[in-house]
C-alpha positions as CSV (number, residue, x, y, z in Angstrom):
1,M,-12.7,-9.1,14.3
2,T,-11.7,-12.4,15.9
3,P,-8.2,-12.9,17.3
4,E,-7.5,-15.4,14.6
5,T,-8.3,-12.8,12.0
6,A,-6.0,-10.2,13.6
7,L,-3.2,-12.9,14.0
8,Y,-3.6,-13.7,10.2
9,W,-3.3,-10.1,9.1
10,T,-0.4,-9.4,11.4
11,Q,1.4,-12.6,10.3
12,T,0.9,-11.8,6.7
13,A,2.0,-8.2,7.1
14,M,5.2,-9.2,8.9
15,T,6.0,-11.8,6.2
16,L,5.5,-9.3,3.5
17,A,7.6,-6.8,5.3
18,L,10.5,-9.3,5.5
19,T,10.0,-10.5,2.0
20,V,10.1,-7.0,0.6
21,A,13.1,-5.9,2.8
22,A,15.2,-9.1,2.3
23,P,16.9,-8.2,-1.1
24,L,18.0,-4.8,0.2
25,L,19.2,-6.2,3.5
26,G,20.9,-9.1,1.9
27,V,22.8,-6.9,-0.6
28,A,23.8,-4.5,2.2
29,L,25.0,-7.4,4.3
30,F,27.1,-8.9,1.5
31,V,28.6,-5.6,0.3
32,G,29.4,-4.7,4.0
33,L,31.1,-8.1,4.5
34,I,33.3,-7.6,1.3
35,V,34.2,-4.1,2.3
36,S,35.1,-5.2,5.8
37,L,37.3,-7.9,4.4
38,F,39.0,-5.3,2.1
39,Q,39.5,-3.0,5.0
40,A,41.0,-5.7,7.2
41,M,43.4,-6.8,4.5
42,T,44.6,-3.2,3.7
43,S,44.3,-1.7,7.2
44,I,42.2,1.2,5.7
45,Q,39.7,2.2,8.4
46,E,37.9,5.0,6.7
47,M,34.1,5.2,7.5
48,T,33.0,6.5,4.3
49,L,34.7,3.6,2.5
50,S,32.3,1.1,4.2
51,M,29.1,3.4,3.7
52,I,29.3,4.7,0.1
53,P,29.4,1.1,-1.5
54,K,26.6,-0.1,0.6
55,M,24.4,2.9,-0.3
56,L,25.1,2.5,-4.0
57,S,24.4,-1.2,-4.0
58,V,21.2,-0.8,-2.0
59,A,20.1,2.0,-4.4
60,I,20.9,-0.3,-7.4
61,V,18.8,-3.1,-6.0
62,L,16.1,-0.8,-5.0
63,L,15.8,0.4,-8.6
64,L,15.8,-3.2,-9.9
65,F,13.4,-4.7,-7.5
66,A,11.1,-1.6,-7.0
67,P,8.3,-2.8,-9.4
68,W,8.3,-6.2,-7.8
69,M,8.1,-4.5,-4.3
70,L,5.4,-2.2,-5.3
71,E,3.4,-5.0,-6.8
72,M,3.6,-7.0,-3.6
73,L,2.6,-4.1,-1.4
74,S,-0.3,-3.0,-3.6
75,D,-1.6,-6.4,-3.8
76,F,-1.5,-6.6,0.0
77,T,-3.2,-3.3,0.3
78,I,-6.0,-4.3,-2.2
79,E,-6.4,-7.6,-0.2
80,I,-6.7,-5.6,3.0
81,F,-9.3,-3.3,1.6
82,R,-11.4,-6.2,0.2
83,A,-11.3,-7.8,3.6
84,I,-12.5,-4.6,5.3
85,A,-15.3,-4.5,2.7
86,D,-16.3,-8.1,3.6
87,V,-16.3,-7.4,7.4
88,S,-18.4,-4.2,7.0
89,H,-21.3,-6.1,5.3
């Protein structure tokens, strides 16, 4: 394996990881910001108030985006196995 090949697969894996994680992280960030603004306006500093909405919103987004995420990950896995088969010949 050449360094260029290793760099390509590393870059592809990192890009895929960021692409798959982006919807979950974006929703958690947005909901956390909204809850923080609500807490600042009402002076309620309850820890569970900030955690439960984030957990629920991430779970909903995970349910909605799970097929797409699994398709992306399985396509990448198939691509890796095909590349391994090409290298072994």
